[in-house]
Short mmCIF file of C-alpha atoms in Angstrom, two decimals:
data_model
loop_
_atom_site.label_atom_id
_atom_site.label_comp_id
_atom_site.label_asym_id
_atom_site.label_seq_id
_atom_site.Cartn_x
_atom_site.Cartn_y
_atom_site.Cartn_z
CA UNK A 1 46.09 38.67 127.15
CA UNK A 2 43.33 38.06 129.70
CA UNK A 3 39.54 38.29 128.40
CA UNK A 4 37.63 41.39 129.29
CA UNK A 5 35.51 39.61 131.81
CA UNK A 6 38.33 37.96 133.67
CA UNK A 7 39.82 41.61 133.98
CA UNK A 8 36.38 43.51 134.28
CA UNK A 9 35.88 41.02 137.34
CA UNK A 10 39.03 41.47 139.40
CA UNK A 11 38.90 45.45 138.55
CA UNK A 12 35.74 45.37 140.64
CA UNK A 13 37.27 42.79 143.35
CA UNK A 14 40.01 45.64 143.51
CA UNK A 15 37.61 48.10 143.83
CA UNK A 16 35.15 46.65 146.72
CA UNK A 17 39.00 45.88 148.31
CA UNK A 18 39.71 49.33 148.05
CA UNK A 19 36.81 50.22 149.63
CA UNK A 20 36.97 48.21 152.98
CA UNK A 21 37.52 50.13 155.86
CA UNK A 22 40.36 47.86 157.29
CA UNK A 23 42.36 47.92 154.44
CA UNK A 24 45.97 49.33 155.23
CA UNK A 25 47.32 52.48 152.50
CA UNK A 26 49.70 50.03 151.43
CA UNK A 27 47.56 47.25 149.87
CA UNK A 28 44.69 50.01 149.08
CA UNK A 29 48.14 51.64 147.14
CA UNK A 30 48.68 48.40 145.47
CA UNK A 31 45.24 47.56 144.86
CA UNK A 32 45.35 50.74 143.36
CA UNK A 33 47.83 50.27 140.93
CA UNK A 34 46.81 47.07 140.24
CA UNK A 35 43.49 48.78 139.42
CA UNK A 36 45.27 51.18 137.23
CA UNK A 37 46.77 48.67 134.80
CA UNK A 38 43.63 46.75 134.26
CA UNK A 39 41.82 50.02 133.45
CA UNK A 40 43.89 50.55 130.68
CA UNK A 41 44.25 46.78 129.37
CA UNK A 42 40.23 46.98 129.55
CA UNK A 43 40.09 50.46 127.57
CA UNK A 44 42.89 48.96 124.80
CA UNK A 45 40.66 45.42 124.81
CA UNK A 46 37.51 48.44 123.83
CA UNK A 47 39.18 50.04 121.05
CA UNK A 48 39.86 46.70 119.43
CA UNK A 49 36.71 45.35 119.75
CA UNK A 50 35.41 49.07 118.89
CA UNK A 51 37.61 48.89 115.63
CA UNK A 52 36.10 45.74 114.94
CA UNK A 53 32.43 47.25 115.37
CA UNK A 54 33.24 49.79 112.44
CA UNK A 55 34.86 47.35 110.10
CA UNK A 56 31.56 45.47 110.34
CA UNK A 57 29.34 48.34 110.16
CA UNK A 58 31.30 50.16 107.32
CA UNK A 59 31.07 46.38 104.97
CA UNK A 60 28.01 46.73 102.63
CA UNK A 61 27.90 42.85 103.46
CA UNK A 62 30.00 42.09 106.12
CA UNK A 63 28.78 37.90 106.76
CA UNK A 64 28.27 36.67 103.50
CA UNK A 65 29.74 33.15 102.84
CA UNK A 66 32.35 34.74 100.11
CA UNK A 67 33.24 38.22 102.05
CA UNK A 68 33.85 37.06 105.98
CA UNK A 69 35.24 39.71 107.77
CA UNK A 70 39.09 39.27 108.17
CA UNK A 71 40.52 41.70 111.08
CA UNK A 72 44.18 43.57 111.36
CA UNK A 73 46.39 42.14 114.31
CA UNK A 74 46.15 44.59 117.05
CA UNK A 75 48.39 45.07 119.39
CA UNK A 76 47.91 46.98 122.88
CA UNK A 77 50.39 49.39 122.35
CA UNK A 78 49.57 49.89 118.89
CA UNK A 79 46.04 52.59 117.44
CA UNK A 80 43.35 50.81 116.03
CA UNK A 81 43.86 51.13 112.27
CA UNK A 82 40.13 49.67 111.73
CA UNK A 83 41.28 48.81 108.25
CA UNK A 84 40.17 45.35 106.31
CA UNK A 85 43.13 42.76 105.17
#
């Protein structure tokens, strides 16, 4: 999986691409599509980290030395469970 700021960063190259007025329909289609999967890897990649957020907020003591916070394995295709191990 790429990090969010690798695929934040070429979701806006696509986009400015997109934009250009000499682009032909074909590569704006592709861009597009392109475009298209990243949005969704980046909206999965925010409902794990979002999942993560709650786990921390919901612990009465979430960084203390004998209760670190231990995370499900998420996967894209899978919901956020936001449950503790």
């Amino acid at each position: 999986m790429n990090n969010f700021e690798e695929n934040l960063k070429k979701l806006e190259s696509l986009t400015s691409d997109i934009k250009r007025s000499d682009i032909s329909l074909e590569d704006a289609l592709k861009d597009f599509e392109e475009g298209i999967g990243l949005a969704k890897e980046l909206e999965s990649q925010i409902n794990e980290i979002e999942g993560k957020i709650q786990i921390l907020m919901n612990e009465p003591n979430p960084m203390e030395k004998d209760n670190p916070p231990q995370f499900d394995d998420f996967s894209i295709n899978e919901e956020v469970k936001g449950t503790r191990k």
